[in-house]
Amino acid sequence: LEQNKIAELLNKYCKFLPIPIAFGKKKEWKDGKEVETSEDNIINNPTPAWTKNPADLKDEDYEKFYNELYPYSEPPLFHIHLNVDYPFNLTGILYFPKIKNNMELRRNKIQLYCNQVFVTDAVEGIVPEFLTLLHGVIDSPDIPLNVSRSYLQEDSNVKKISNHISKKVSDRLQELFKEDRNNFESKWDYLKLFIEYGMLSEEKFYERAEKFALLKNVDDKYFTFEEYKTLISENQTD
């Protein structure tokens, strides 16, 4: 049995199991060679960030957790902490990654868990399609574990969860836009990919996003649709 293969499987399926899992003993370098210590090598994190109360977490904690999920990635633009217990159970943290070009657009970066047990990283159907470009974790005991596409599309809970996630994302964007517009504008060129895709593919999201979607003119100034309409109303006679 290959140690690396077992470590890889444990890392994929047991990374956040709620009980500590020991895999062999910790090793350390002594006199030029690796020797085993008597300490258990715990390979998982039984209390990941999404299981904690958002009020107890700082921005650094969210970034640290992002690094745990995606080592060596650039820090994300911002995060959304999901924490719902009615009408369904759902916790999780979603991140907007910093995408510089279309080559970096990879789906299946959201991992689905059920009570901290890894289920799948193919979450189409559970989150709206435009949000499959986000990164992060969703954990819900209310998503059926029989995750075939056709089954998911029929499940009413899954529809509610999908709508809820879409609403939470638009609320968070609206909040960021209101709180610090300059900061929002500085991130717009990275964000617009998600937002414009969402507006094209989902009517409800379009209605919410109209308030914070921006247009950039040739002088690199940003306007909301409403502001731009007002600005050009004198010249726009046709």
PDB file of C-alpha atoms in Angstrom:
ATOM      1  CA  LEU A   1       0.000   0.000   0.000  1.00  0.00           C
ATOM      2  CA  GLU A   2       1.449   3.320  -1.040  1.00  0.00           C
ATOM      3  CA  GLN A   3       1.598   5.893   1.690  1.00  0.00           C
ATOM      4  CA  ASN A   4       1.193   8.772  -0.767  1.00  0.00           C
ATOM      5  CA  LYS A   5      -1.954   7.259  -2.249  1.00  0.00           C
ATOM      6  CA  ILE A   6      -3.551   6.804   1.176  1.00  0.00           C
ATOM      7  CA  ALA A   7      -2.565  10.347   2.172  1.00  0.00           C
ATOM      8  CA  GLU A   8      -4.145  11.640  -1.061  1.00  0.00           C
ATOM      9  CA  LEU A   9      -7.446   9.790  -0.377  1.00  0.00           C
ATOM     10  CA  LEU A  10      -7.541  10.919   3.243  1.00  0.00           C
ATOM     11  CA  ASN A  11      -6.880  14.479   2.148  1.00  0.00           C
ATOM     12  CA  LYS A  12      -9.722  14.357  -0.374  1.00  0.00           C
ATOM     13  CA  TYR A  13     -12.447  12.655   1.658  1.00  0.00           C
ATOM     14  CA  CYS A  14     -11.516  13.221   5.291  1.00  0.00           C
ATOM     15  CA  LYS A  15      -9.921  16.663   5.289  1.00  0.00           C
ATOM     16  CA  PHE A  16     -12.632  18.179   7.498  1.00  0.00           C
ATOM     17  CA  LEU A  17     -14.180  15.172   9.236  1.00  0.00           C
ATOM     18  CA  PRO A  18     -15.437  16.223  12.687  1.00  0.00           C
ATOM     19  CA  ILE A  19     -13.153  13.776  14.521  1.00  0.00           C
ATOM     20  CA  PRO A  20      -9.338  13.881  14.404  1.00  0.00           C
ATOM     21  CA  ILE A  21      -7.779  11.246  12.153  1.00  0.00           C
ATOM     22  CA  ALA A  22      -4.270  10.040  12.781  1.00  0.00           C
ATOM     23  CA  PHE A  23      -2.231   8.683   9.899  1.00  0.00           C
ATOM     24  CA  GLY A  24       1.039   7.325  11.191  1.00  0.00           C
ATOM     25  CA  LYS A  25       3.339   9.375  13.401  1.00  0.00           C
ATOM     26  CA  LYS A  26       4.788  12.818  12.863  1.00  0.00           C
ATOM     27  CA  LYS A  27       8.294  12.815  11.422  1.00  0.00           C
ATOM     28  CA  GLU A  28      11.168  15.177  12.081  1.00  0.00           C
ATOM     29  CA  TRP A  29      14.724  15.591  10.839  1.00  0.00           C
ATOM     30  CA  LYS A  30      17.412  14.327  13.178  1.00  0.00           C
ATOM     31  CA  ASP A  31      21.096  13.947  12.317  1.00  0.00           C
ATOM     32  CA  GLY A  32      20.426  14.304   8.612  1.00  0.00           C
ATOM     33  CA  LYS A  33      17.593  11.785   8.348  1.00  0.00           C
ATOM     34  CA  GLU A  34      13.844  11.641   8.942  1.00  0.00           C
ATOM     35  CA  VAL A  35      12.780   9.847  12.086  1.00  0.00           C
ATOM     36  CA  GLU A  36       9.328   9.112  13.497  1.00  0.00           C
ATOM     37  CA  THR A  37       8.302  10.805  16.714  1.00  0.00           C
ATOM     38  CA  SER A  38       5.791   9.430  19.210  1.00  0.00           C
ATOM     39  CA  GLU A  39       3.250  12.120  18.277  1.00  0.00           C
ATOM     40  CA  ASP A  40       0.249  11.161  16.119  1.00  0.00           C
ATOM     41  CA  ASN A  41       0.150  12.753  12.689  1.00  0.00           C
ATOM     42  CA  ILE A  42      -3.343  14.322  12.557  1.00  0.00           C
ATOM     43  CA  ILE A  43      -4.196  14.839   8.907  1.00  0.00           C
ATOM     44  CA  ASN A  44      -7.506  16.680   9.159  1.00  0.00           C
ATOM     45  CA  ASN A  45      -8.992  19.857  10.581  1.00  0.00           C
ATOM     46  CA  PRO A  46     -12.039  18.823  12.676  1.00  0.00           C
ATOM     47  CA  THR A  47     -13.234  22.443  13.162  1.00  0.00           C
ATOM     48  CA  PRO A  48     -12.988  24.168   9.778  1.00  0.00           C
ATOM     49  CA  ALA A  49     -13.873  27.860   9.465  1.00  0.00           C
ATOM     50  CA  TRP A  50     -17.378  27.260   8.076  1.00  0.00           C
ATOM     51  CA  THR A  51     -18.446  25.455  11.281  1.00  0.00           C
ATOM     52  CA  LYS A  52     -17.618  28.520  13.385  1.00  0.00           C
ATOM     53  CA  ASN A  53     -19.684  31.577  14.133  1.00  0.00           C
ATOM     54  CA  PRO A  54     -18.974  34.362  11.585  1.00  0.00           C
ATOM     55  CA  ALA A  55     -18.676  36.832  14.484  1.00  0.00           C
ATOM     56  CA  ASP A  56     -15.686  34.880  15.841  1.00  0.00           C
ATOM     57  CA  LEU A  57     -13.727  35.011  12.590  1.00  0.00           C
ATOM     58  CA  LYS A  58     -11.476  37.744  11.240  1.00  0.00           C
ATOM     59  CA  ASP A  59     -10.474  38.347   7.621  1.00  0.00           C
ATOM     60  CA  GLU A  60      -7.165  36.573   8.291  1.00  0.00           C
ATOM     61  CA  ASP A  61      -9.056  33.431   9.373  1.00  0.00           C
ATOM     62  CA  TYR A  62     -10.979  33.386   6.092  1.00  0.00           C
ATOM     63  CA  GLU A  63      -7.765  33.827   4.104  1.00  0.00           C
ATOM     64  CA  LYS A  64      -6.043  31.096   6.094  1.00  0.00           C
ATOM     65  CA  PHE A  65      -8.937  28.752   5.375  1.00  0.00           C
ATOM     66  CA  TYR A  66      -8.770  29.664   1.676  1.00  0.00           C
ATOM     67  CA  ASN A  67      -5.096  28.646   1.682  1.00  0.00           C
ATOM     68  CA  GLU A  68      -6.041  25.375   3.325  1.00  0.00           C
ATOM     69  CA  LEU A  69      -8.496  24.679   0.495  1.00  0.00           C
ATOM     70  CA  TYR A  70      -6.349  25.989  -2.359  1.00  0.00           C
ATOM     71  CA  PRO A  71      -2.681  26.096  -1.401  1.00  0.00           C
ATOM     72  CA  TYR A  72      -0.507  28.508  -3.425  1.00  0.00           C
ATOM     73  CA  SER A  73      -3.494  30.468  -4.785  1.00  0.00           C
ATOM     74  CA  GLU A  74      -3.649  34.233  -4.839  1.00  0.00           C
ATOM     75  CA  PRO A  75      -5.750  35.681  -2.004  1.00  0.00           C
ATOM     76  CA  PRO A  76      -9.425  35.953  -2.956  1.00  0.00           C
ATOM     77  CA  LEU A  77     -11.202  39.284  -3.533  1.00  0.00           C
ATOM     78  CA  PHE A  78     -13.684  38.687  -0.708  1.00  0.00           C
ATOM     79  CA  HIS A  79     -15.805  36.002   0.919  1.00  0.00           C
ATOM     80  CA  ILE A  80     -19.419  35.276   1.811  1.00  0.00           C
ATOM     81  CA  HIS A  81     -20.172  33.248   4.929  1.00  0.00           C
ATOM     82  CA  LEU A  82     -23.417  31.264   4.583  1.00  0.00           C
ATOM     83  CA  ASN A  83     -25.182  30.346   7.779  1.00  0.00           C
ATOM     84  CA  VAL A  84     -28.831  29.273   7.477  1.00  0.00           C
ATOM     85  CA  ASP A  85     -30.874  27.028   9.724  1.00  0.00           C
ATOM     86  CA  TYR A  86     -34.361  27.670   8.344  1.00  0.00           C
ATOM     87  CA  PRO A  87     -36.129  26.565   6.084  1.00  0.00           C
ATOM     88  CA  PHE A  88     -33.120  24.303   5.413  1.00  0.00           C
ATOM     89  CA  ASN A  89     -29.703  23.786   6.946  1.00  0.00           C
ATOM     90  CA  LEU A  90     -26.789  25.277   5.098  1.00  0.00           C
ATOM     91  CA  THR A  91     -23.379  26.505   6.149  1.00  0.00           C
ATOM     92  CA  GLY A  92     -20.365  27.326   4.077  1.00  0.00           C
ATOM     93  CA  ILE A  93     -17.955  29.957   2.847  1.00  0.00           C
ATOM     94  CA  LEU A  94     -17.782  31.112  -0.759  1.00  0.00           C
ATOM     95  CA  TYR A  95     -14.894  33.107  -2.161  1.00  0.00           C
ATOM     96  CA  PHE A  96     -14.612  35.308  -5.237  1.00  0.00           C
ATOM     97  CA  PRO A  97     -11.254  34.297  -6.693  1.00  0.00           C
ATOM     98  CA  LYS A  98      -9.005  36.780  -8.436  1.00  0.00           C
ATOM     99  CA  ILE A  99      -9.134  35.715 -12.072  1.00  0.00           C
ATOM    100  CA  LYS A 100      -6.751  37.489 -14.402  1.00  0.00           C
ATOM    101  CA  ASN A 101      -7.645  35.751 -17.639  1.00  0.00           C
ATOM    102  CA  ASN A 102     -10.080  33.260 -19.095  1.00  0.00           C
ATOM    103  CA  MET A 103      -7.512  30.479 -18.890  1.00  0.00           C
ATOM    104  CA  GLU A 104      -7.900  30.437 -15.118  1.00  0.00           C
ATOM    105  CA  LEU A 105     -11.658  29.867 -15.271  1.00  0.00           C
ATOM    106  CA  ARG A 106     -12.084  26.445 -13.785  1.00  0.00           C
ATOM    107  CA  ARG A 107     -15.325  25.069 -12.519  1.00  0.00           C
ATOM    108  CA  ASN A 108     -15.805  22.584  -9.712  1.00  0.00           C
ATOM    109  CA  LYS A 109     -13.858  24.647  -7.248  1.00  0.00           C
ATOM    110  CA  ILE A 110     -16.762  24.553  -4.796  1.00  0.00           C
ATOM    111  CA  GLN A 111     -16.747  21.466  -2.617  1.00  0.00           C
ATOM    112  CA  LEU A 112     -19.979  20.020  -1.281  1.00  0.00           C
ATOM    113  CA  TYR A 113     -20.009  18.442   2.187  1.00  0.00           C
ATOM    114  CA  CYS A 114     -22.708  16.786   4.263  1.00  0.00           C
ATOM    115  CA  ASN A 115     -21.988  17.201   7.984  1.00  0.00           C
ATOM    116  CA  GLN A 116     -18.297  17.729   7.176  1.00  0.00           C
ATOM    117  CA  VAL A 117     -18.091  14.588   5.032  1.00  0.00           C
ATOM    118  CA  PHE A 118     -16.930  15.313   1.470  1.00  0.00           C
ATOM    119  CA  VAL A 119     -19.579  14.455  -1.133  1.00  0.00           C
ATOM    120  CA  THR A 120     -18.550  15.940  -4.478  1.00  0.00           C
ATOM    121  CA  ASP A 121     -16.882  18.867  -6.152  1.00  0.00           C
ATOM    122  CA  ALA A 122     -19.305  18.833  -9.087  1.00  0.00           C
ATOM    123  CA  VAL A 123     -21.926  21.200  -7.743  1.00  0.00           C
ATOM    124  CA  GLU A 124     -23.824  22.120 -10.910  1.00  0.00           C
ATOM    125  CA  GLY A 125     -27.502  22.148 -10.038  1.00  0.00           C
ATOM    126  CA  ILE A 126     -26.851  23.044  -6.418  1.00  0.00           C
ATOM    127  CA  VAL A 127     -25.502  26.508  -7.080  1.00  0.00           C
ATOM    128  CA  PRO A 128     -26.607  28.646 -10.046  1.00  0.00           C
ATOM    129  CA  GLU A 129     -24.389  28.012 -13.044  1.00  0.00           C
ATOM    130  CA  PHE A 130     -22.655  31.402 -12.975  1.00  0.00           C
ATOM    131  CA  LEU A 131     -21.587  30.775  -9.377  1.00  0.00           C
ATOM    132  CA  THR A 132     -19.821  27.501 -10.205  1.00  0.00           C
ATOM    133  CA  LEU A 133     -16.896  29.842 -10.939  1.00  0.00           C
ATOM    134  CA  LEU A 134     -16.640  30.729  -7.249  1.00  0.00           C
ATOM    135  CA  HIS A 135     -14.422  28.820  -4.853  1.00  0.00           C
ATOM    136  CA  GLY A 136     -15.201  27.474  -1.395  1.00  0.00           C
ATOM    137  CA  VAL A 137     -17.289  25.027   0.571  1.00  0.00           C
ATOM    138  CA  ILE A 138     -20.992  24.339   1.042  1.00  0.00           C
ATOM    139  CA  ASP A 139     -22.156  21.999   3.775  1.00  0.00           C
ATOM    140  CA  SER A 140     -25.771  20.910   4.016  1.00  0.00           C
ATOM    141  CA  PRO A 141     -27.417  17.810   5.469  1.00  0.00           C
ATOM    142  CA  ASP A 142     -30.495  18.724   3.393  1.00  0.00           C
ATOM    143  CA  ILE A 143     -28.970  18.054  -0.007  1.00  0.00           C
ATOM    144  CA  PRO A 144     -29.736  14.475  -1.119  1.00  0.00           C
ATOM    145  CA  LEU A 145     -26.573  12.407  -1.325  1.00  0.00           C
ATOM    146  CA  ASN A 146     -27.866  10.780  -4.471  1.00  0.00           C
ATOM    147  CA  VAL A 147     -26.427  13.637  -6.468  1.00  0.00           C
ATOM    148  CA  SER A 148     -27.365  12.651  -9.993  1.00  0.00           C
ATOM    149  CA  ARG A 149     -28.176  15.679 -12.154  1.00  0.00           C
ATOM    150  CA  SER A 150     -31.779  14.730 -12.917  1.00  0.00           C
ATOM    151  CA  TYR A 151     -32.507  13.917  -9.286  1.00  0.00           C
ATOM    152  CA  LEU A 152     -31.109  17.225  -8.108  1.00  0.00           C
ATOM    153  CA  GLN A 153     -33.134  19.223 -10.597  1.00  0.00           C
ATOM    154  CA  GLU A 154     -36.332  17.714  -9.181  1.00  0.00           C
ATOM    155  CA  ASP A 155     -35.483  18.268  -5.516  1.00  0.00           C
ATOM    156  CA  SER A 156     -37.305  21.301  -4.082  1.00  0.00           C
ATOM    157  CA  ASN A 157     -34.752  21.857  -1.324  1.00  0.00           C
ATOM    158  CA  VAL A 158     -31.976  22.096  -3.857  1.00  0.00           C
ATOM    159  CA  LYS A 159     -33.907  24.776  -5.768  1.00  0.00           C
ATOM    160  CA  LYS A 160     -34.403  26.771  -2.561  1.00  0.00           C
ATOM    161  CA  ILE A 161     -30.737  26.430  -1.665  1.00  0.00           C
ATOM    162  CA  SER A 162     -29.667  27.528  -5.132  1.00  0.00           C
ATOM    163  CA  ASN A 163     -31.914  30.613  -4.970  1.00  0.00           C
ATOM    164  CA  HIS A 164     -30.731  31.427  -1.465  1.00  0.00           C
ATOM    165  CA  ILE A 165     -27.058  31.294  -2.454  1.00  0.00           C
ATOM    166  CA  SER A 166     -27.701  33.540  -5.443  1.00  0.00           C
ATOM    167  CA  LYS A 167     -29.511  36.058  -3.215  1.00  0.00           C
ATOM    168  CA  LYS A 168     -26.767  35.997  -0.562  1.00  0.00           C
ATOM    169  CA  VAL A 169     -24.135  36.679  -3.217  1.00  0.00           C
ATOM    170  CA  SER A 170     -26.055  39.644  -4.652  1.00  0.00           C
ATOM    171  CA  ASP A 171     -26.750  41.026  -1.155  1.00  0.00           C
ATOM    172  CA  ARG A 172     -23.059  40.854  -0.300  1.00  0.00           C
ATOM    173  CA  LEU A 173     -22.071  42.594  -3.534  1.00  0.00           C
ATOM    174  CA  GLN A 174     -24.646  45.308  -2.910  1.00  0.00           C
ATOM    175  CA  GLU A 175     -23.294  45.748   0.631  1.00  0.00           C
ATOM    176  CA  LEU A 176     -19.686  46.034  -0.602  1.00  0.00           C
ATOM    177  CA  PHE A 177     -20.748  48.536  -3.245  1.00  0.00           C
ATOM    178  CA  LYS A 178     -22.551  50.704  -0.658  1.00  0.00           C
ATOM    179  CA  GLU A 179     -19.894  50.444   2.060  1.00  0.00           C
ATOM    180  CA  ASP A 180     -16.856  51.296  -0.018  1.00  0.00           C
ATOM    181  CA  ARG A 181     -17.553  52.150  -3.603  1.00  0.00           C
ATOM    182  CA  ASN A 182     -13.913  52.986  -4.414  1.00  0.00           C
ATOM    183  CA  ASN A 183     -12.784  49.577  -3.259  1.00  0.00           C
ATOM    184  CA  PHE A 184     -15.599  47.940  -5.225  1.00  0.00           C
ATOM    185  CA  GLU A 185     -14.592  49.866  -8.366  1.00  0.00           C
ATOM    186  CA  SER A 186     -10.967  48.821  -7.935  1.00  0.00           C
ATOM    187  CA  LYS A 187     -12.095  45.163  -7.989  1.00  0.00           C
ATOM    188  CA  TRP A 188     -14.699  45.571 -10.714  1.00  0.00           C
ATOM    189  CA  ASP A 189     -12.490  44.366 -13.572  1.00  0.00           C
ATOM    190  CA  TYR A 190     -12.068  41.036 -11.768  1.00  0.00           C
ATOM    191  CA  LEU A 191     -15.680  40.863 -10.607  1.00  0.00           C
ATOM    192  CA  LYS A 192     -17.470  41.768 -13.793  1.00  0.00           C
ATOM    193  CA  LEU A 193     -16.932  38.320 -15.274  1.00  0.00           C
ATOM    194  CA  PHE A 194     -19.104  36.722 -12.574  1.00  0.00           C
ATOM    195  CA  ILE A 195     -21.615  39.534 -12.388  1.00  0.00           C
ATOM    196  CA  GLU A 196     -22.214  39.955 -16.109  1.00  0.00           C
ATOM    197  CA  TYR A 197     -22.439  36.191 -16.613  1.00  0.00           C
ATOM    198  CA  GLY A 198     -24.956  36.059 -13.759  1.00  0.00           C
ATOM    199  CA  MET A 199     -26.995  38.903 -15.220  1.00  0.00           C
ATOM    200  CA  LEU A 200     -27.122  37.201 -18.602  1.00  0.00           C
ATOM    201  CA  SER A 201     -28.075  33.822 -17.224  1.00  0.00           C
ATOM    202  CA  GLU A 202     -30.469  34.585 -14.372  1.00  0.00           C
ATOM    203  CA  GLU A 203     -33.276  37.120 -14.470  1.00  0.00           C
ATOM    204  CA  LYS A 204     -33.611  37.486 -10.699  1.00  0.00           C
ATOM    205  CA  PHE A 205     -29.913  38.126 -10.332  1.00  0.00           C
ATOM    206  CA  TYR A 206     -30.126  40.720 -13.107  1.00  0.00           C
ATOM    207  CA  GLU A 207     -32.806  42.640 -11.201  1.00  0.00           C
ATOM    208  CA  ARG A 208     -30.655  42.743  -8.071  1.00  0.00           C
ATOM    209  CA  ALA A 209     -27.377  43.397  -9.844  1.00  0.00           C
ATOM    210  CA  GLU A 210     -28.686  46.371 -11.814  1.00  0.00           C
ATOM    211  CA  LYS A 211     -28.010  48.486  -8.712  1.00  0.00           C
ATOM    212  CA  PHE A 212     -24.306  47.675  -8.497  1.00  0.00           C
ATOM    213  CA  ALA A 213     -23.289  46.610 -12.000  1.00  0.00           C
ATOM    214  CA  LEU A 214     -20.884  49.173 -13.425  1.00  0.00           C
ATOM    215  CA  LEU A 215     -20.052  50.585 -16.838  1.00  0.00           C
ATOM    216  CA  LYS A 216     -16.543  51.800 -17.457  1.00  0.00           C
ATOM    217  CA  ASN A 217     -16.078  54.647 -19.943  1.00  0.00           C
ATOM    218  CA  VAL A 218     -13.009  55.435 -22.035  1.00  0.00           C
ATOM    219  CA  ASP A 219     -11.611  57.608 -19.236  1.00  0.00           C
ATOM    220  CA  ASP A 220     -11.677  54.629 -16.858  1.00  0.00           C
ATOM    221  CA  LYS A 221     -14.486  56.157 -14.797  1.00  0.00           C
ATOM    222  CA  TYR A 222     -17.207  53.883 -13.447  1.00  0.00           C
ATOM    223  CA  PHE A 223     -20.956  54.483 -13.489  1.00  0.00           C
ATOM    224  CA  THR A 224     -24.020  52.457 -12.578  1.00  0.00           C
ATOM    225  CA  PHE A 225     -26.505  52.054 -15.439  1.00  0.00           C
ATOM    226  CA  GLU A 226     -28.807  54.622 -13.829  1.00  0.00           C
ATOM    227  CA  GLU A 227     -26.012  57.191 -13.393  1.00  0.00           C
ATOM    228  CA  TYR A 228     -24.864  56.744 -16.958  1.00  0.00           C
ATOM    229  CA  LYS A 229     -28.389  57.137 -18.284  1.00  0.00           C
ATOM    230  CA  THR A 230     -28.732  60.425 -16.414  1.00  0.00           C
ATOM    231  CA  LEU A 231     -25.295  61.571 -17.528  1.00  0.00           C
ATOM    232  CA  ILE A 232     -25.959  61.114 -21.234  1.00  0.00           C
ATOM    233  CA  SER A 233     -29.661  62.012 -21.219  1.00  0.00           C
ATOM    234  CA  GLU A 234     -29.038  65.440 -22.834  1.00  0.00           C
ATOM    235  CA  ASN A 235     -27.113  63.967 -25.778  1.00  0.00           C
ATOM    236  CA  GLN A 236     -29.197  60.850 -26.072  1.00  0.00           C
ATOM    237  CA  THR A 237     -32.143  62.159 -28.057  1.00  0.00           C
ATOM    238  CA  ASP A 238     -32.673  59.104 -30.256  1.00  0.00           C
TER     239      ASP A 238
END
